[in-house]
Amino acid sequence: MRFQAHRGVNTEYPENTIIAYKAAKDQGYVIIELDPKVTADGEFVLHHDSTVNRTGRNPDGSKIEKETRVDTLTLAELKALDFGIFKDEKFAGTKIPTFAEMLDFIKKAKIAIKIDNCFQQFNDTQMDKFLSEIKNASCEELIGFTCTNPEMFARIAKEFPYAELHWDGVPNDETRKVLESSIKNNRFTIWIPYDNDYTSWFKGEHATAKNTAYVKTFAELGIWTLATMEELKGAVEFGADAMETNGELKPWMLDSIK
């Protein structure tokens, strides 16, 4: 089973930062899930929320009182903020990473990424630039794209025939045909949420014996987001090929339930 670190090892490090990604590599995870956003001047950074307020702080460490969207700030303005001290004072000075900085990191670390489906929200100009940045990095085999839109899935499969393709949720039979016909040489994983506190917000299907068995007839099965050994055991029983955790479950823990 492949272990995926949600926003890096975010239980111990500031989420969506290079140090959280480095921890994932050091701790034996093989995939890092991350969230690209676009700045006011058209650059790409890694940040989960649409606003900076939850994890961003002023340079002096104080909270940013006014609600501030990522896409209203330039890259320079975002780089001036602190994205580590919210987690712990020992991480003070941690900067928001650019997508380019992350690509450089994974090429050196040889660890795969799973780009969250939020990239589908980019407009046409942003999308073209985003995909070009990935192509120019020449590390397609380390890149995974998560889609919820069949048309975007087909585009990614065509432009990146050796990237891993991820699909969020259980597709119906009609959508399944589109997905299967789009795949080239791509590894293909379908992700279903485990029914727990982390996924209670999700209104779609959660993992069951029936839908996981259906997925495994034509794709690899991913289960998200797990935090306890009991949940890990449940994912194993579902036959998961990959699982996502926020860092509470470590790759070596799998040995204890085999």
Short mmCIF file of C-alpha atoms in Angstrom, two decimals:
data_model
loop_
_atom_site.label_atom_id
_atom_site.label_comp_id
_atom_site.label_asym_id
_atom_site.label_seq_id
_atom_site.Cartn_x
_atom_site.Cartn_y
_atom_site.Cartn_z
CA MET A 1 0.00 0.00 0.00
CA ARG A 2 1.29 3.45 -0.92
CA PHE A 3 1.15 6.03 1.86
CA GLN A 4 0.22 9.59 0.88
CA ALA A 5 0.92 12.61 3.09
CA HIS A 6 -1.97 15.09 3.08
CA ARG A 7 -0.45 18.57 2.59
CA GLY A 8 2.79 16.97 3.73
CA VAL A 9 3.21 15.69 7.30
CA ASN A 10 0.88 18.37 8.61
CA THR A 11 0.41 16.94 12.10
CA GLU A 12 4.03 17.82 12.86
CA TYR A 13 4.94 20.57 10.38
CA PRO A 14 3.24 23.59 8.79
CA GLU A 15 1.00 22.27 6.03
CA ASN A 16 1.86 22.78 2.36
CA THR A 17 5.43 23.88 3.05
CA ILE A 18 8.70 22.45 1.84
CA ILE A 19 9.62 21.29 5.35
CA ALA A 20 6.34 19.34 5.57
CA TYR A 21 7.08 17.79 2.18
CA LYS A 22 10.65 16.97 3.19
CA ALA A 23 9.33 15.26 6.32
CA ALA A 24 7.09 13.10 4.14
CA LYS A 25 10.08 11.94 2.14
CA ASP A 26 12.17 11.34 5.26
CA GLN A 27 9.38 9.35 6.95
CA GLY A 28 8.85 7.02 4.02
CA TYR A 29 5.73 8.37 2.32
CA VAL A 30 5.74 7.89 -1.44
CA ILE A 31 3.16 10.53 -2.43
CA ILE A 32 2.60 14.10 -1.27
CA GLU A 33 -0.85 15.63 -1.74
CA LEU A 34 -0.78 19.39 -2.28
CA ASP A 35 -2.92 22.35 -3.30
CA PRO A 36 -1.88 24.87 -5.97
CA LYS A 37 -3.25 28.41 -5.94
CA VAL A 38 -2.59 31.37 -8.25
CA THR A 39 -1.37 34.78 -7.10
CA ALA A 40 -2.53 38.23 -8.22
CA ASP A 41 0.44 38.41 -10.61
CA GLY A 42 -0.17 34.99 -12.12
CA GLU A 43 2.35 32.88 -10.21
CA PHE A 44 1.58 29.52 -8.59
CA VAL A 45 1.97 28.81 -4.88
CA LEU A 46 1.01 25.94 -2.61
CA HIS A 47 -1.72 26.72 -0.11
CA HIS A 48 -4.96 24.97 0.80
CA ASP A 49 -7.41 27.72 1.67
CA SER A 50 -8.63 30.47 -0.65
CA THR A 51 -7.57 32.96 2.05
CA VAL A 52 -4.27 33.29 3.91
CA ASN A 53 -5.78 33.94 7.34
CA ARG A 54 -5.79 30.47 8.91
CA THR A 55 -2.11 29.65 8.39
CA GLY A 56 -0.56 32.96 7.33
CA ARG A 57 0.78 35.58 9.70
CA ASN A 58 2.25 39.04 9.38
CA PRO A 59 6.07 39.21 9.40
CA ASP A 60 5.98 40.02 13.13
CA GLY A 61 3.95 36.88 13.80
CA SER A 62 0.65 38.68 14.43
CA LYS A 63 -2.60 37.48 12.91
CA ILE A 64 -3.86 38.95 9.66
CA GLU A 65 -7.15 40.44 10.80
CA LYS A 66 -8.68 41.33 7.44
CA GLU A 67 -9.85 38.39 5.36
CA THR A 68 -7.36 38.22 2.51
CA ARG A 69 -7.60 35.98 -0.52
CA VAL A 70 -4.46 34.41 -1.94
CA ASP A 71 -5.33 35.62 -5.42
CA THR A 72 -5.40 39.26 -4.29
CA LEU A 73 -1.74 39.21 -3.25
CA THR A 74 1.34 39.17 -5.45
CA LEU A 75 4.00 36.52 -5.00
CA ALA A 76 6.25 39.09 -3.31
CA GLU A 77 3.47 40.01 -0.86
CA LEU A 78 2.84 36.35 -0.05
CA LYS A 79 6.55 35.68 0.40
CA ALA A 80 6.64 38.49 2.96
CA LEU A 81 4.20 36.60 5.19
CA ASP A 82 5.00 33.85 7.69
CA PHE A 83 3.41 30.44 7.09
CA GLY A 84 5.12 28.52 9.87
CA ILE A 85 4.54 30.28 13.16
CA PHE A 86 0.83 29.38 13.22
CA LYS A 87 1.97 25.81 13.86
CA ASP A 88 4.73 26.52 16.37
CA GLU A 89 7.19 29.28 17.09
CA LYS A 90 10.04 26.99 16.07
CA PHE A 91 8.76 27.23 12.49
CA ALA A 92 8.80 31.04 12.45
CA GLY A 93 10.01 32.41 9.15
CA THR A 94 8.71 29.54 7.01
CA LYS A 95 7.67 30.86 3.62
CA ILE A 96 4.90 29.82 1.29
CA PRO A 97 6.45 27.66 -1.45
CA THR A 98 6.02 28.31 -5.13
CA PHE A 99 4.97 25.45 -7.34
CA ALA A 100 8.33 25.76 -9.11
CA GLU A 101 10.19 25.35 -5.81
CA MET A 102 8.18 22.23 -5.08
CA LEU A 103 8.93 20.78 -8.53
CA ASP A 104 12.63 21.32 -7.91
CA PHE A 105 12.29 19.58 -4.54
CA ILE A 106 10.54 16.46 -5.86
CA LYS A 107 13.01 16.07 -8.72
CA LYS A 108 15.83 15.92 -6.18
CA ALA A 109 13.91 13.87 -3.60
CA LYS A 110 12.39 11.48 -6.16
CA ILE A 111 8.97 11.55 -4.50
CA ALA A 112 5.62 11.72 -6.29
CA ILE A 113 2.95 14.36 -5.84
CA LYS A 114 -0.83 14.30 -6.17
CA ILE A 115 -2.18 17.67 -7.27
CA ASP A 116 -5.56 18.36 -5.66
CA ASN A 117 -8.51 18.85 -7.98
CA CYS A 118 -8.54 22.57 -7.11
CA PHE A 119 -6.28 23.13 -10.13
CA GLN A 120 -9.39 22.64 -12.27
CA GLN A 121 -10.55 26.10 -11.12
CA PHE A 122 -7.79 27.87 -13.07
CA ASN A 123 -8.96 29.91 -16.04
CA ASP A 124 -7.71 29.02 -19.52
CA THR A 125 -4.65 31.29 -19.39
CA GLN A 126 -3.68 30.10 -15.93
CA MET A 127 -4.24 26.46 -16.89
CA ASP A 128 -2.02 26.71 -19.96
CA LYS A 129 0.75 28.31 -17.90
CA PHE A 130 0.36 25.78 -15.08
CA LEU A 131 0.59 22.77 -17.39
CA SER A 132 3.49 24.31 -19.30
CA GLU A 133 5.39 24.74 -16.04
CA ILE A 134 4.96 21.04 -15.35
CA LYS A 135 6.04 20.03 -18.86
CA ASN A 136 9.12 22.22 -18.68
CA ALA A 137 10.15 20.61 -15.39
CA SER A 138 10.61 17.26 -17.16
CA CYS A 139 9.43 15.09 -14.28
CA GLU A 140 6.11 13.80 -15.57
CA GLU A 141 6.59 10.40 -13.95
CA LEU A 142 6.43 12.08 -10.52
CA ILE A 143 3.27 14.07 -11.21
CA GLY A 144 -0.29 13.02 -10.38
CA PHE A 145 -3.39 15.02 -11.30
CA THR A 146 -6.68 14.70 -9.43
CA CYS A 147 -9.81 15.31 -11.48
CA THR A 148 -13.55 15.42 -10.97
CA ASN A 149 -14.30 16.56 -14.52
CA PRO A 150 -14.17 13.94 -17.33
CA GLU A 151 -13.15 16.53 -19.93
CA MET A 152 -10.21 17.70 -17.82
CA PHE A 153 -9.28 14.08 -17.15
CA ALA A 154 -9.17 13.44 -20.90
CA ARG A 155 -7.06 16.54 -21.52
CA ILE A 156 -4.53 15.59 -18.85
CA ALA A 157 -4.32 12.01 -20.14
CA LYS A 158 -3.61 13.32 -23.64
CA GLU A 159 -1.00 15.89 -22.61
CA PHE A 160 0.64 13.77 -19.89
CA PRO A 161 0.51 10.11 -21.01
CA TYR A 162 2.92 8.98 -18.28
CA ALA A 163 1.55 10.96 -15.33
CA GLU A 164 -0.60 9.26 -12.72
CA LEU A 165 -4.29 10.07 -13.02
CA HIS A 166 -6.47 10.30 -9.94
CA TRP A 167 -10.26 10.52 -9.79
CA ASP A 168 -12.17 11.78 -6.76
CA GLY A 169 -15.26 9.73 -5.97
CA VAL A 170 -16.94 6.65 -7.43
CA PRO A 171 -17.71 7.15 -11.13
CA ASN A 172 -20.90 5.81 -12.64
CA ASP A 173 -20.80 3.38 -15.55
CA GLU A 174 -21.08 6.16 -18.15
CA THR A 175 -18.26 8.22 -16.65
CA ARG A 176 -16.19 5.07 -16.27
CA LYS A 177 -16.24 4.59 -20.05
CA VAL A 178 -14.92 8.10 -20.61
CA LEU A 179 -12.15 7.63 -18.05
CA GLU A 180 -11.05 4.26 -19.38
CA SER A 181 -11.04 5.47 -22.99
CA SER A 182 -8.87 8.47 -22.03
CA ILE A 183 -6.07 6.58 -20.32
CA LYS A 184 -2.82 6.11 -22.24
CA ASN A 185 0.05 4.66 -20.21
CA ASN A 186 -1.17 6.33 -17.04
CA ARG A 187 -1.38 4.72 -13.65
CA PHE A 188 -4.99 5.26 -12.53
CA THR A 189 -6.25 5.56 -8.95
CA ILE A 190 -9.78 6.30 -7.73
CA TRP A 191 -10.10 7.89 -4.29
CA ILE A 192 -13.00 7.29 -1.92
CA PRO A 193 -13.29 8.81 1.59
CA TYR A 194 -13.28 6.65 4.68
CA ASP A 195 -16.26 7.42 6.91
CA ASN A 196 -14.70 9.26 9.85
CA ASP A 197 -14.44 12.68 11.49
CA TYR A 198 -12.04 13.98 8.83
CA THR A 199 -14.43 13.21 5.99
CA SER A 200 -17.78 13.97 7.64
CA TRP A 201 -18.09 17.15 5.54
CA PHE A 202 -18.09 15.12 2.31
CA LYS A 203 -21.63 14.60 0.99
CA GLY A 204 -20.83 11.96 -1.64
CA GLU A 205 -20.27 8.21 -1.25
CA HIS A 206 -17.99 6.98 1.49
CA ALA A 207 -16.11 3.71 1.20
CA THR A 208 -18.17 0.52 1.42
CA ALA A 209 -17.44 -3.09 0.55
CA LYS A 210 -19.60 -2.70 -2.56
CA ASN A 211 -18.18 0.50 -4.07
CA THR A 212 -14.56 -0.37 -3.30
CA ALA A 213 -14.99 -3.75 -5.00
CA TYR A 214 -16.47 -1.96 -8.04
CA VAL A 215 -13.53 0.45 -8.23
CA LYS A 216 -10.99 -2.37 -8.08
CA THR A 217 -12.43 -3.97 -11.21
CA PHE A 218 -10.82 -1.23 -13.33
CA ALA A 219 -8.56 1.00 -11.19
CA GLU A 220 -6.36 1.13 -8.13
CA LEU A 221 -8.18 2.08 -4.94
CA GLY A 222 -7.20 5.03 -2.76
CA ILE A 223 -8.78 5.73 0.63
CA TRP A 224 -8.67 9.13 2.38
CA THR A 225 -8.09 10.58 5.06
CA LEU A 226 -7.07 8.17 7.83
CA ALA A 227 -5.77 8.92 11.31
CA THR A 228 -6.06 5.76 13.43
CA MET A 229 -4.83 2.19 13.27
CA GLU A 230 -8.43 0.99 13.21
CA GLU A 231 -9.05 3.08 10.10
CA LEU A 232 -5.88 1.73 8.51
CA LYS A 233 -7.10 -1.81 9.17
CA GLY A 234 -10.39 -0.86 7.52
CA ALA A 235 -8.58 0.42 4.43
CA VAL A 236 -6.62 -2.85 4.22
CA GLU A 237 -9.89 -4.80 4.42
CA PHE A 238 -11.28 -2.72 1.55
CA GLY A 239 -8.21 -3.71 -0.46
CA ALA A 240 -6.78 -0.20 -0.71
CA ASP A 241 -3.74 0.24 -2.94
CA ALA A 242 -3.09 3.71 -1.52
CA MET A 243 -4.17 5.65 1.53
CA GLU A 244 -3.90 9.23 2.67
CA THR A 245 -3.10 10.42 6.16
CA ASN A 246 -2.33 13.81 7.66
CA GLY A 247 0.76 12.35 9.27
CA GLU A 248 -0.68 10.49 12.24
CA LEU A 249 -0.20 7.16 10.47
CA LYS A 250 3.33 6.33 9.38
CA PRO A 251 4.29 3.95 6.56
CA TRP A 252 6.03 1.54 8.91
CA MET A 253 2.79 1.07 10.90
CA LEU A 254 1.39 -1.09 8.10
CA ASP A 255 3.73 -3.91 9.14
CA SER A 256 1.96 -4.24 12.49
CA ILE A 257 -1.39 -5.21 10.95
CA LYS A 258 -0.21 -7.58 8.23
#
